[in-house]
Tab-separated table of C-alpha atoms and ligand atoms in Angstrom:
chain	number	residue	atom	x	y	z
P	1	MET	CA	22.788	84.900	45.089
P	2	ALA	CA	22.598	87.792	47.629
P	3	ASN	CA	19.899	86.388	49.900
P	4	ASP	CA	18.610	82.889	49.299
P	5	THR	CA	16.266	82.035	52.101
P	6	ALA	CA	15.176	78.777	50.491
P	7	ARG	CA	18.716	77.531	50.341
P	8	PHE	CA	19.328	78.600	53.910
P	9	GLN	CA	16.250	76.668	55.052
P	10	ALA	CA	17.367	73.608	52.975
P	11	ILE	CA	20.746	73.692	54.760
P	12	ILE	CA	19.122	73.861	58.197
P	13	ALA	CA	16.826	70.921	57.369
P	14	HIS	CA	19.675	68.925	55.946
P	15	CYS	CA	21.757	69.495	59.102
P	16	LYS	CA	18.935	68.067	61.211
P	17	GLU	CA	18.045	65.130	58.984
P	18	TYR	CA	21.651	63.932	58.693
P	19	GLY	CA	22.792	64.280	62.293
P	20	PHE	CA	24.814	67.459	62.072
P	21	ILE	CA	22.914	70.051	64.189
P	22	PHE	CA	19.771	69.756	66.308
P	23	PRO	CA	17.835	72.434	68.216
P	24	SER	CA	18.870	72.224	71.937
P	25	SER	CA	16.555	70.103	74.155
P	26	GLU	CA	14.219	69.621	71.213
P	27	ILE	CA	11.887	67.260	73.024
P	28	TYR	CA	10.910	70.340	75.151
P	29	ASP	CA	10.440	72.407	71.964
P	30	GLY	CA	13.987	73.662	71.913
P	31	LEU	CA	15.753	76.666	73.414
P	32	SER	CA	15.970	79.802	71.321
P	33	ALA	CA	19.360	80.377	69.661
P	34	VAL	CA	20.923	77.320	71.362
P	35	TYR	CA	21.895	74.228	69.297
P	36	ASP	CA	23.436	70.813	69.810
P	37	TYR	CA	25.888	69.147	67.442
P	38	GLY	CA	25.076	65.599	66.492
P	39	GLN	CA	27.291	62.715	65.463
P	40	TYR	CA	28.520	64.248	62.213
P	41	GLY	CA	28.302	67.876	63.317
P	42	SER	CA	30.630	67.312	66.256
P	43	GLU	CA	33.197	65.558	64.020
P	44	LEU	CA	33.033	68.503	61.545
P	45	LYS	CA	33.374	70.934	64.438
P	46	LYS	CA	36.353	69.065	65.861
P	47	ASN	CA	38.062	68.961	62.437
P	48	ILE	CA	37.623	72.683	61.920
P	49	ARG	CA	38.796	73.467	65.473
P	50	ASP	CA	41.838	71.268	65.035
P	51	TYR	CA	42.704	72.799	61.694
P	52	TRP	CA	42.547	76.305	63.177
P	53	TRP	CA	44.549	75.223	66.196
P	54	LYS	CA	47.239	73.603	64.193
P	55	SER	CA	47.544	76.578	61.779
P	56	MET	CA	47.649	79.090	64.656
P	57	THR	CA	49.931	77.276	67.054
P	58	GLN	CA	51.832	74.249	65.716
P	59	LEU	CA	52.688	75.900	62.399
P	60	GLN	CA	53.771	79.179	64.005
P	61	ASP	CA	57.172	79.877	65.582
P	62	ASN	CA	55.848	82.063	68.364
P	63	ILE	CA	52.287	81.313	69.238
P	64	VAL	CA	51.257	79.033	72.127
P	65	GLY	CA	47.776	77.841	73.207
P	66	ILE	CA	45.996	77.960	76.544
P	67	ASP	CA	42.651	76.878	77.974
P	68	ALA	CA	41.315	79.335	80.513
P	69	ALA	CA	38.171	78.872	82.571
P	70	ILE	CA	34.762	80.257	81.555
P	71	PHE	CA	34.196	81.779	84.938
P	72	MET	CA	36.514	84.706	85.713
P	73	HIS	CA	36.859	87.119	88.561
P	74	PRO	CA	34.020	89.703	88.122
P	75	THR	CA	36.394	92.631	88.044
P	76	THR	CA	37.755	91.218	84.758
P	77	TRP	CA	34.639	92.446	83.105
P	78	LYS	CA	34.864	95.988	84.675
P	79	ALA	CA	38.446	96.234	83.395
P	80	SER	CA	37.573	94.959	79.921
P	81	GLY	CA	34.745	97.492	79.544
P	82	HIS	CA	32.047	94.849	79.144
P	83	VAL	CA	30.010	95.859	82.262
P	84	ASP	CA	29.739	99.409	81.051
P	85	ASN	CA	29.932	99.097	77.239
P	86	PHE	CA	28.904	95.626	76.124
P	87	SER	CA	25.405	96.615	75.182
P	88	ASP	CA	23.431	97.226	72.061
P	89	PRO	CA	20.809	99.906	71.487
P	90	MET	CA	17.449	98.172	71.575
P	91	ILE	CA	13.867	99.181	70.813
P	92	ASP	CA	10.643	97.451	71.794
P	93	ASN	CA	7.383	97.379	69.862
P	94	LYS	CA	4.699	98.272	72.340
P	95	ASP	CA	1.964	96.193	70.632
P	96	SER	CA	3.878	92.945	70.211
P	97	ASN	CA	6.410	93.477	73.078
P	98	LYS	CA	9.062	92.213	70.633
P	99	ARG	CA	12.487	93.638	71.176
P	100	TYR	CA	14.855	94.545	68.251
P	101	ARG	CA	18.446	95.554	67.926
P	102	VAL	CA	18.139	99.010	66.371
P	103	ASP	CA	20.815	98.439	63.684
P	104	HIS	CA	19.249	95.127	62.654
P	105	LEU	CA	15.816	96.654	62.397
P	106	ILE	CA	17.015	99.512	60.162
P	107	GLU	CA	19.272	97.164	58.110
P	108	ALA	CA	16.416	94.803	57.406
P	109	PHE	CA	14.342	97.729	56.194
P	110	ALA	CA	17.234	98.869	53.982
P	111	ASP	CA	17.386	95.354	52.552
P	112	GLU	CA	13.672	95.556	51.653
P	113	LEU	CA	14.207	98.943	49.947
P	114	GLU	CA	17.057	97.489	47.885
P	115	LYS	CA	14.917	94.459	46.920
P	116	ALA	CA	12.247	96.907	45.755
P	117	GLY	CA	14.795	98.523	43.419
P	118	LYS	CA	15.272	101.645	45.674
P	119	LYS	CA	19.026	101.270	45.887
P	120	ASP	CA	19.825	104.942	46.527
P	121	GLU	CA	17.302	105.258	49.298
P	122	SER	CA	18.679	102.088	50.877
P	123	SER	CA	22.265	103.365	50.767
P	124	ALA	CA	21.242	106.742	52.176
P	125	LEU	CA	19.448	105.025	55.037
P	126	LEU	CA	22.453	102.893	55.905
P	127	ALA	CA	24.796	105.938	55.744
P	128	GLU	CA	22.470	107.759	58.159
P	129	LEU	CA	22.374	104.709	60.416
P	130	ASP	CA	26.182	104.691	60.538
P	131	ARG	CA	26.357	108.468	61.249
P	132	LEU	CA	23.779	108.381	64.056
P	133	THR	CA	25.253	105.194	65.644
P	134	ALA	CA	28.806	106.711	65.550
P	135	ALA	CA	27.350	109.743	67.423
P	136	SER	CA	25.337	107.537	69.834
P	137	ASP	CA	22.361	109.690	68.882
P	138	PHE	CA	19.481	107.534	70.104
P	139	ALA	CA	16.803	110.235	69.584
P	140	GLY	CA	17.979	110.570	65.983
P	141	LEU	CA	17.903	106.812	65.444
P	142	LYS	CA	14.352	106.670	66.796
P	143	SER	CA	13.195	109.428	64.473
P	144	LEU	CA	14.909	107.609	61.552
P	145	ILE	CA	12.759	104.587	62.395
P	146	GLU	CA	9.652	106.762	62.664
P	147	THR	CA	10.153	108.835	59.504
P	148	ASN	CA	10.704	105.635	57.441
P	149	ARG	CA	7.651	104.170	59.084
P	150	ILE	CA	9.556	100.977	59.896
P	151	LYS	CA	7.121	98.321	61.221
P	152	CYS	CA	7.395	95.406	63.657
P	153	ALA	CA	7.268	92.133	61.761
P	154	VAL	CA	4.883	90.673	64.430
P	155	SER	CA	2.361	93.444	65.144
P	156	GLY	CA	2.732	95.299	61.855
P	157	THR	CA	2.666	98.612	63.735
P	158	SER	CA	5.168	101.463	64.317
P	159	ASN	CA	4.340	101.901	67.996
P	160	TRP	CA	7.863	102.014	69.392
P	161	THR	CA	9.363	102.641	72.839
P	162	ASP	CA	12.408	104.873	73.302
P	163	ILE	CA	15.773	103.320	72.481
P	164	ARG	CA	17.684	101.825	75.463
P	165	GLN	CA	20.952	100.057	76.024
P	166	PHE	CA	20.761	96.340	76.914
P	167	ASN	CA	23.789	94.471	78.306
P	168	LEU	CA	24.449	91.189	76.540
P	169	MET	CA	26.257	89.378	79.388
P	170	PHE	CA	24.679	86.420	81.224
P	171	SER	CA	25.242	86.501	85.015
P	172	THR	CA	24.931	83.930	87.730
P	173	LYS	CA	25.795	83.624	91.419
P	174	MET	CA	28.879	81.868	92.712
P	175	GLY	CA	29.090	80.662	96.344
P	176	SER	CA	26.206	80.254	98.731
P	177	VAL	CA	23.077	80.863	96.755
P	178	SER	CA	20.694	80.709	99.761
P	179	GLY	CA	22.471	83.667	101.318
P	180	GLU	CA	22.100	85.748	98.149
P	181	ASP	CA	24.070	88.629	99.701
P	182	GLU	CA	27.211	86.571	100.258
P	183	ALA	CA	27.087	85.051	96.840
P	184	ALA	CA	29.110	87.051	94.323
P	185	GLU	CA	27.578	87.864	90.960
P	186	ILE	CA	29.765	86.497	88.185
P	187	TYR	CA	29.396	86.414	84.430
P	188	LEU	CA	29.649	83.753	81.809
P	189	ARG	CA	32.435	85.058	79.657
P	190	PRO	CA	31.112	86.890	76.539
P	191	GLU	CA	34.489	86.387	74.779
P	192	THR	CA	37.532	84.181	75.348
P	193	ALA	CA	40.007	87.064	74.924
P	194	GLN	CA	40.073	88.163	78.586
P	195	GLY	CA	41.284	84.728	79.691
P	196	ILE	CA	44.371	85.395	77.538
P	197	PHE	CA	45.022	88.890	78.825
P	198	VAL	CA	44.882	87.980	82.510
P	199	ASN	CA	47.312	85.118	81.845
P	200	PHE	CA	49.613	87.269	79.742
P	201	LEU	CA	52.499	87.327	82.233
P	202	ASN	CA	52.011	83.716	83.462
P	203	VAL	CA	52.459	82.510	79.875
P	204	GLN	CA	55.184	84.954	78.885
P	205	LYS	CA	57.315	84.178	81.902
P	206	THR	CA	56.857	80.379	82.123
P	207	GLY	CA	57.275	80.078	78.322
P	208	ARG	CA	60.172	82.617	78.258
P	209	LEU	CA	58.500	84.179	75.266
P	210	LYS	CA	59.943	87.142	73.464
P	211	ILE	CA	57.821	89.804	71.847
P	212	PRO	CA	56.370	89.507	69.233
P	213	PHE	CA	54.470	86.387	70.378
P	214	GLY	CA	50.859	85.175	70.441
P	215	ILE	CA	48.530	83.313	72.820
P	216	ALA	CA	45.687	81.326	71.227
P	217	GLN	CA	42.562	79.857	72.791
P	218	VAL	CA	39.382	78.017	71.779
P	219	GLY	CA	36.394	77.943	73.993
P	220	LYS	CA	32.796	78.711	74.794
P	221	ALA	CA	31.453	82.221	75.008
P	222	PHE	CA	27.898	83.413	75.990
P	223	ARG	CA	25.904	86.381	74.813
P	224	ASN	CA	22.245	87.172	75.488
P	225	GLU	CA	21.642	88.005	71.843
P	226	ILE	CA	18.313	89.647	71.010
P	227	ILE	CA	18.049	88.625	67.364
P	228	ALA	CA	17.983	84.872	67.492
P	229	ARG	CA	16.583	83.550	64.275
P	230	GLN	CA	19.640	82.859	62.218
P	231	PHE	CA	20.417	79.223	63.121
P	232	ILE	CA	24.068	78.830	64.285
P	233	PHE	CA	25.060	82.218	62.790
P	234	ARG	CA	23.983	83.984	65.988
P	235	MET	CA	23.735	81.807	69.123
P	236	ARG	CA	23.485	82.545	72.800
P	237	GLU	CA	26.100	79.887	73.650
P	238	PHE	CA	28.851	79.524	71.022
P	239	GLU	CA	32.505	78.876	70.584
P	240	GLN	CA	35.323	81.282	69.641
P	241	MET	CA	38.804	80.686	68.316
P	242	GLU	CA	40.836	83.665	69.295
P	243	MET	CA	44.546	84.683	69.181
P	244	GLN	CA	46.070	87.718	70.823
P	245	PHE	CA	49.417	88.795	69.345
P	246	PHE	CA	51.579	90.878	71.640
P	247	ILE	CA	53.829	93.426	69.922
P	248	ARG	CA	56.101	96.407	70.581
P	249	PRO	CA	54.101	99.707	70.445
P	250	GLY	CA	54.671	101.438	67.095
P	251	THR	CA	54.607	98.200	65.091
P	252	GLU	CA	50.795	97.876	65.202
P	253	ALA	CA	50.128	98.917	61.594
P	254	GLU	CA	52.633	96.405	60.229
P	255	TRP	CA	51.253	93.542	62.340
P	256	TYR	CA	47.620	94.481	61.697
P	257	ASN	CA	48.280	94.149	57.990
P	258	HIS	CA	50.215	90.973	58.472
P	259	TRP	CA	47.331	89.284	60.338
P	260	LYS	CA	44.697	90.588	57.888
P	261	GLU	CA	46.588	88.838	55.067
P	262	ALA	CA	47.451	85.744	57.047
P	263	ARG	CA	43.832	85.211	58.122
P	264	MET	CA	42.430	85.774	54.627
P	265	ASN	CA	44.964	83.140	53.335
P	266	TRP	CA	43.768	80.690	55.995
P	267	HIS	CA	40.206	81.189	54.734
P	268	LEU	CA	41.263	80.638	51.109
P	269	SER	CA	43.077	77.495	52.214
P	270	LEU	CA	39.659	75.987	52.946
P	271	GLY	CA	39.132	75.884	49.147
P	272	ILE	CA	36.576	78.727	49.248
P	273	PRO	CA	37.064	81.183	46.329
P	274	GLN	CA	38.205	84.744	46.925
P	275	GLU	CA	34.974	86.216	45.517
P	276	LYS	CA	32.990	84.707	48.366
P	277	TYR	CA	35.019	86.787	50.833
P	278	ARG	CA	35.393	90.517	51.483
P	279	PHE	CA	36.929	92.796	54.092
P	280	HIS	CA	34.673	95.244	55.895
P	281	ASP	CA	36.629	98.037	57.600
P	282	HIS	CA	34.922	99.416	60.663
P	283	VAL	CA	33.906	103.072	60.666
P	284	LYS	CA	32.691	103.084	64.207
P	285	LEU	CA	35.402	101.577	66.275
P	286	ALA	CA	34.679	99.523	69.471
P	287	HIS	CA	35.706	101.077	72.729
P	288	TYR	CA	39.117	99.277	72.659
P	289	ALA	CA	40.127	99.547	69.019
P	290	ILE	CA	42.711	101.516	67.033
P	291	ALA	CA	41.714	99.861	63.778
P	292	ALA	CA	39.316	96.963	63.081
P	293	CYS	CA	37.943	95.023	60.187
P	294	ASP	CA	35.783	91.932	59.593
P	295	ILE	CA	36.283	89.122	57.150
P	296	GLU	CA	32.872	88.572	55.653
P	297	TYR	CA	31.639	85.515	53.774
P	298	GLU	CA	28.718	85.425	51.410
P	299	PHE	CA	26.291	83.187	53.246
P	300	PRO	CA	22.935	82.331	51.693
P	301	ILE	CA	21.626	85.190	53.884
P	302	GLY	CA	24.109	87.655	52.377
P	303	PHE	CA	27.650	88.836	53.165
P	304	LYS	CA	28.178	88.528	56.915
P	305	GLU	CA	31.022	88.571	59.434
P	306	VAL	CA	32.863	85.384	60.196
P	307	GLU	CA	36.031	86.818	61.765
P	308	GLY	CA	37.142	90.046	63.352
P	309	ILE	CA	40.725	91.453	63.256
P	310	HIS	CA	41.310	94.182	65.842
P	311	SER	CA	44.231	96.407	66.673
P	312	ARG	CA	43.544	96.837	70.370
P	313	GLY	CA	46.538	98.951	71.428
P	314	ASP	CA	47.345	98.466	75.112
P	315	PHE	CA	43.731	98.985	76.220
P	316	ASP	CA	43.237	95.533	77.812
P	317	LEU	CA	46.599	95.089	79.586
P	318	THR	CA	46.570	98.686	80.827
P	319	ASN	CA	43.084	98.359	82.275
P	320	HIS	CA	43.856	95.011	83.942
P	321	GLN	CA	46.998	96.642	85.347
P	322	THR	CA	44.894	99.492	86.788
P	323	TYR	CA	42.128	97.286	88.229
P	324	SER	CA	44.364	94.489	89.559
P	325	ARG	CA	47.167	96.820	90.681
P	326	LYS	CA	49.612	94.246	89.283
P	327	LYS	CA	52.241	95.221	86.674
P	328	LEU	CA	51.583	93.663	83.280
P	329	GLN	CA	54.674	94.863	81.516
P	330	TYR	CA	57.336	93.359	79.377
P	331	PHE	CA	61.035	94.134	79.455
P	332	ASP	CA	62.293	94.386	75.913
P	333	ASN	CA	66.064	93.811	76.074
P	334	GLU	CA	66.551	94.716	72.452
P	335	ILE	CA	65.670	98.353	73.217
P	336	ASN	CA	66.293	98.154	76.976
P	337	GLN	CA	62.773	99.323	77.805
P	338	ASN	CA	59.784	98.244	79.915
P	339	TYR	CA	56.346	98.687	78.269
P	340	VAL	CA	52.788	97.409	78.139
P	341	PRO	CA	52.611	95.548	74.797
P	342	TYR	CA	50.129	96.412	72.098
P	343	VAL	CA	47.879	93.700	70.877
P	344	ILE	CA	46.533	92.514	67.480
P	345	GLU	CA	43.560	90.138	67.861
P	346	THR	CA	42.132	87.632	65.445
P	347	SER	CA	38.828	86.382	66.576
P	348	ILE	CA	36.713	83.841	64.623
P	349	GLY	CA	33.519	82.045	65.551
P	350	LEU	CA	33.798	78.299	65.323
P	351	ASP	CA	30.022	77.893	64.761
P	352	ARG	CA	29.982	80.556	62.098
P	353	THR	CA	32.919	78.888	60.376
P	354	ILE	CA	30.949	75.646	60.432
P	355	LEU	CA	27.966	77.413	58.845
P	356	MET	CA	30.318	78.937	56.253
P	357	VAL	CA	31.840	75.529	55.387
P	358	LEU	CA	28.355	73.935	55.241
P	359	SER	CA	26.998	76.731	53.091
P	360	GLN	CA	29.867	76.372	50.692
P	361	ALA	CA	29.676	72.584	50.601
P	362	TYR	CA	25.904	72.108	50.249
P	363	THR	CA	25.133	71.194	46.616
P	364	GLU	CA	21.980	69.988	44.960
P	365	GLU	CA	22.803	68.156	41.791
P	366	ASP	CA	20.394	67.114	39.006
P	367	LEU	CA	21.579	63.816	37.638
P	368	SER	CA	18.599	63.071	35.416
P	369	THR	CA	19.066	61.249	32.159
P	370	PRO	CA	16.472	61.068	29.342
P	371	GLU	CA	15.440	57.708	30.782
P	372	LYS	CA	15.278	58.517	34.474
P	373	ALA	CA	14.860	61.529	36.775
P	374	ASP	CA	17.540	61.573	39.476
P	375	SER	CA	19.206	64.012	41.841
P	376	ARG	CA	21.472	64.036	44.839
P	377	VAL	CA	22.452	66.337	47.713
P	378	VAL	CA	26.127	66.279	48.331
P	379	LEU	CA	28.234	68.083	50.934
P	380	LYS	CA	31.495	68.856	49.074
P	381	PHE	CA	33.617	69.471	52.139
P	382	PRO	CA	37.333	69.814	51.859
P	383	PRO	CA	38.203	66.110	52.526
P	384	ALA	CA	40.329	67.081	55.505
P	385	LEU	CA	37.196	68.481	57.270
P	386	ALA	CA	34.725	65.740	56.317
P	387	PRO	CA	33.292	63.957	59.380
P	388	ILE	CA	33.841	60.531	57.800
P	389	LYS	CA	36.772	60.011	55.424
P	390	LEU	CA	36.215	56.548	54.135
P	391	ALA	CA	33.093	54.328	53.937
P	392	VAL	CA	33.659	50.581	53.392
P	393	PHE	CA	30.839	48.489	51.812
P	394	PRO	CA	30.763	44.750	51.174
P	395	LEU	CA	28.604	44.250	48.026
P	396	LEU	CA	26.781	41.436	49.793
P	397	LYS	CA	26.370	40.325	53.374
P	398	LYS	CA	27.890	36.911	52.568
P	399	ASP	CA	30.624	34.934	50.767
P	400	GLY	CA	33.328	36.335	53.087
P	401	LEU	CA	32.916	39.872	51.711
P	402	PRO	CA	32.055	41.468	55.159
P	403	GLU	CA	35.194	39.865	56.635
P	404	ILE	CA	37.434	41.465	53.933
P	405	ALA	CA	35.658	44.796	54.389
P	406	LYS	CA	36.099	44.760	58.174
P	407	GLU	CA	39.757	43.851	57.828
P	408	LEU	CA	40.311	46.924	55.547
P	409	MET	CA	38.414	49.036	58.036
P	410	GLN	CA	40.537	47.735	60.891
P	411	GLY	CA	43.704	48.678	58.947
P	412	CYS	CA	42.505	52.269	58.334
P	413	ARG	CA	40.533	53.333	61.416
P	414	GLY	CA	43.661	54.179	63.452
P	415	ALA	CA	44.642	56.789	60.820
P	416	PHE	CA	41.278	58.372	59.969
P	417	ARG	CA	37.526	58.032	60.642
P	418	CYS	CA	35.841	55.165	58.761
P	419	PHE	CA	32.284	53.925	58.405
P	420	TYR	CA	31.047	50.446	57.648
P	421	GLU	CA	27.705	49.605	56.122
P	422	GLU	CA	26.293	46.415	54.628
P	423	LYS	CA	22.579	47.181	54.289
P	424	ASP	CA	20.759	48.421	51.100
P	425	ALA	CA	21.838	48.663	47.458
P	426	ILE	CA	25.279	50.175	46.812
P	427	GLY	CA	23.755	53.185	45.050
P	428	LYS	CA	21.722	54.043	48.134
P	429	ARG	CA	24.755	53.694	50.387
P	430	TYR	CA	26.757	56.047	48.150
P	431	ARG	CA	24.014	58.634	48.325
P	432	ARG	CA	23.848	58.489	52.091
P	433	MET	CA	27.594	59.155	52.185
P	434	ASP	CA	27.246	62.003	49.719
P	435	ALA	CA	24.712	63.616	52.041
P	436	ILE	CA	27.222	63.638	54.952
P	437	GLY	CA	30.152	64.572	52.689
P	438	THR	CA	32.292	61.369	52.837
P	439	PRO	CA	34.982	61.857	50.170
P	440	PHE	CA	35.811	58.181	49.556
P	441	CYS	CA	33.759	55.016	49.446
P	442	VAL	CA	35.155	51.531	48.749
P	443	THR	CA	33.148	48.496	47.663
P	444	ILE	CA	34.340	44.900	48.172
P	445	ASP	CA	32.915	42.408	45.689
P	446	HIS	CA	33.642	38.855	44.446
P	447	GLN	CA	36.452	39.977	42.224
P	448	THR	CA	38.246	41.241	45.385
P	449	LYS	CA	38.582	37.629	46.460
P	450	GLU	CA	40.300	36.767	43.154
P	451	ASP	CA	42.646	39.679	42.585
P	452	GLN	CA	42.532	41.816	45.791
P	453	THR	CA	41.138	44.828	43.936
P	454	VAL	CA	38.298	47.002	45.168
P	455	THR	CA	36.156	49.756	43.609
P	456	ILE	CA	36.940	53.175	44.986
P	457	ARG	CA	34.328	55.879	44.363
P	458	TYR	CA	35.020	59.604	44.542
P	459	ARG	CA	32.321	61.846	46.068
P	460	ASP	CA	32.569	64.895	43.862
P	461	SER	CA	33.189	63.382	40.440
P	462	MET	CA	31.305	60.117	41.263
P	463	LYS	CA	34.063	58.481	39.238
P	464	GLN	CA	34.819	54.823	40.142
P	465	GLU	CA	38.010	52.928	39.602
P	466	ARG	CA	39.529	49.589	40.591
P	467	VAL	CA	42.577	49.767	42.779
P	468	HIS	CA	44.529	47.230	44.868
P	469	ILE	CA	43.110	46.930	48.356
P	470	ASP	CA	46.543	47.792	49.782
P	471	GLN	CA	46.442	51.196	48.060
P	472	VAL	CA	43.247	52.352	49.701
P	473	LYS	CA	44.785	53.680	52.897
P	474	SER	CA	47.408	55.837	51.083
P	475	ILE	CA	44.882	57.129	48.564
P	476	VAL	CA	42.693	58.442	51.418
P	477	GLU	CA	45.650	59.732	53.358
P	478	ASN	CA	46.865	61.717	50.383
P	479	GLY	CA	43.350	62.937	49.575
P	480	ILE	CA	42.676	64.299	53.122
P	481	ALA	CA	45.796	66.386	53.395
P	482	LEU	CA	44.875	70.105	53.392
S	501	ATP	P1	28.167	90.517	65.418
S	501	ATP	O1	28.390	91.919	64.927
S	501	ATP	O2	27.772	89.543	64.342
S	501	ATP	O3	27.280	90.419	66.683
S	501	ATP	P2	30.651	90.816	66.830
S	501	ATP	O4	31.330	91.851	65.997
S	501	ATP	O5	29.975	91.189	68.081
S	501	ATP	O6	29.605	89.979	65.978
S	501	ATP	P3	33.049	89.764	67.921
S	501	ATP	O7	32.794	90.240	69.266
S	501	ATP	O8	34.057	90.442	67.081
S	501	ATP	O9	31.679	89.675	67.146
S	501	ATP	O10	33.365	88.191	67.984
S	501	ATP	C1	34.231	87.523	67.136
S	501	ATP	C2	33.576	86.425	66.401
S	501	ATP	O11	32.808	85.619	67.227
S	501	ATP	C3	32.618	86.904	65.318
S	501	ATP	O12	33.240	87.246	64.132
S	501	ATP	C4	31.707	85.726	65.152
S	501	ATP	O13	32.249	84.787	64.218
S	501	ATP	C5	31.648	85.084	66.548
S	501	ATP	N1	30.430	85.418	67.153
S	501	ATP	C6	30.178	86.552	67.824
S	501	ATP	N2	28.903	86.491	68.419
S	501	ATP	C7	28.375	85.339	68.008
S	501	ATP	C8	27.137	84.649	68.279
S	501	ATP	N3	26.177	85.248	69.008
S	501	ATP	N4	26.984	83.441	67.756
S	501	ATP	C9	27.915	82.787	67.018
S	501	ATP	N5	29.105	83.369	66.740
S	501	ATP	C10	29.383	84.596	67.249
């Protein structure tokens, strides 16, 4: 399933219908490429964020976490190269006024060629795109668009402007806005990494950290993305989970390979099979990189980047040293030397990870029997990531059953997230829990009053069994361990 638009649309609709993800400010018709997480989406997001944080800090000997501000001194972005380099080549269609990222426009056309069975032409086009992009040959890219007669999806014409660079950072004013001159222009950070670099010495000194060590951070980032039709895959406000690992120069190849492997293992630990992932090594390196690769996941819209792993050398710390005129060096007493450490970065989008987990979990099942047509939609999340872990249902709203159910809920809710419901037939209640991915449901019935047993029902197998009510908490606790 290389590109399954229907499945992608079904996931988007499901997310909205079941309280995972809504378009931002929807009552005003939404805001392009900005989304809000609802009651279940925010739980899922928190669980994924916590899982990453735990794996990258608590379970590591030498990685600590920080939480830097979104606003940073404007010179940060000069030093990082974002003011000069954080731009994409864009082209506008003169008839529709629609703006496209040049690589996306050509890649979409290559996709069409492939679908039409012209595989060789498609590969040749992509190779030419890589070559011209690596050479920053804008005139060549424009003539590639023209000779292939690539059209605008809105106007249907090939009436293109020249290609120009377009900076992706959002800016605002800080200070007195009425006196525009006095107010400094500042940026909303386009990545969280720089908050780590500018705090490198603060953290190293106060934590008495010895190289190799890492600093992790989770937080919002903002990019004025041009292509904005891919749900939470590409947003203008999103969240990143980044870790910068500071190392002795000369050890970068070893640590780059270490983090490539460690991060792929983290992905596999989500229960997603190896064949759904692949590495994509960068041919054209970003302005800061010695080596770089992406971990790609096969979304319903094809294989796409979820995480980047970059060997950044001493680019960031050296530049911050130059611009701030403050030494950002480390004294390595094992070799008796001062140096600017090299950095290996792992950078994963939280929202993209959510989309990956949702894409993997979303399952439509046909449960029809010869007698009756039936189906269900179930989100087969790893139980540890599920928004709700246990749903508790009294069979009836009387005979003391709700009281027993609420007592069970009371005993469990301190340990994990529970949900209580007494309306509708049990079958319907199960299906609603399937749709939000709840791994365990428990039903209290009249027999519970006699022998303290309940029916526990498992989401994926739909198997039901009777267990003692005192066992429920430990069954769920064992089941949600990752
Ligand atoms: P892309 O090529 O898709 O624009 P990128 O290579 O610019 O991504 P990085 O700068 O390496 O991305 O950012 C690291 C991670 O942050 C990405 O792997 C992705 O998961 C996430 N990310 C980047 N841009 C966005 C966005 N606009 N919306 C959601 N997540 C994003």
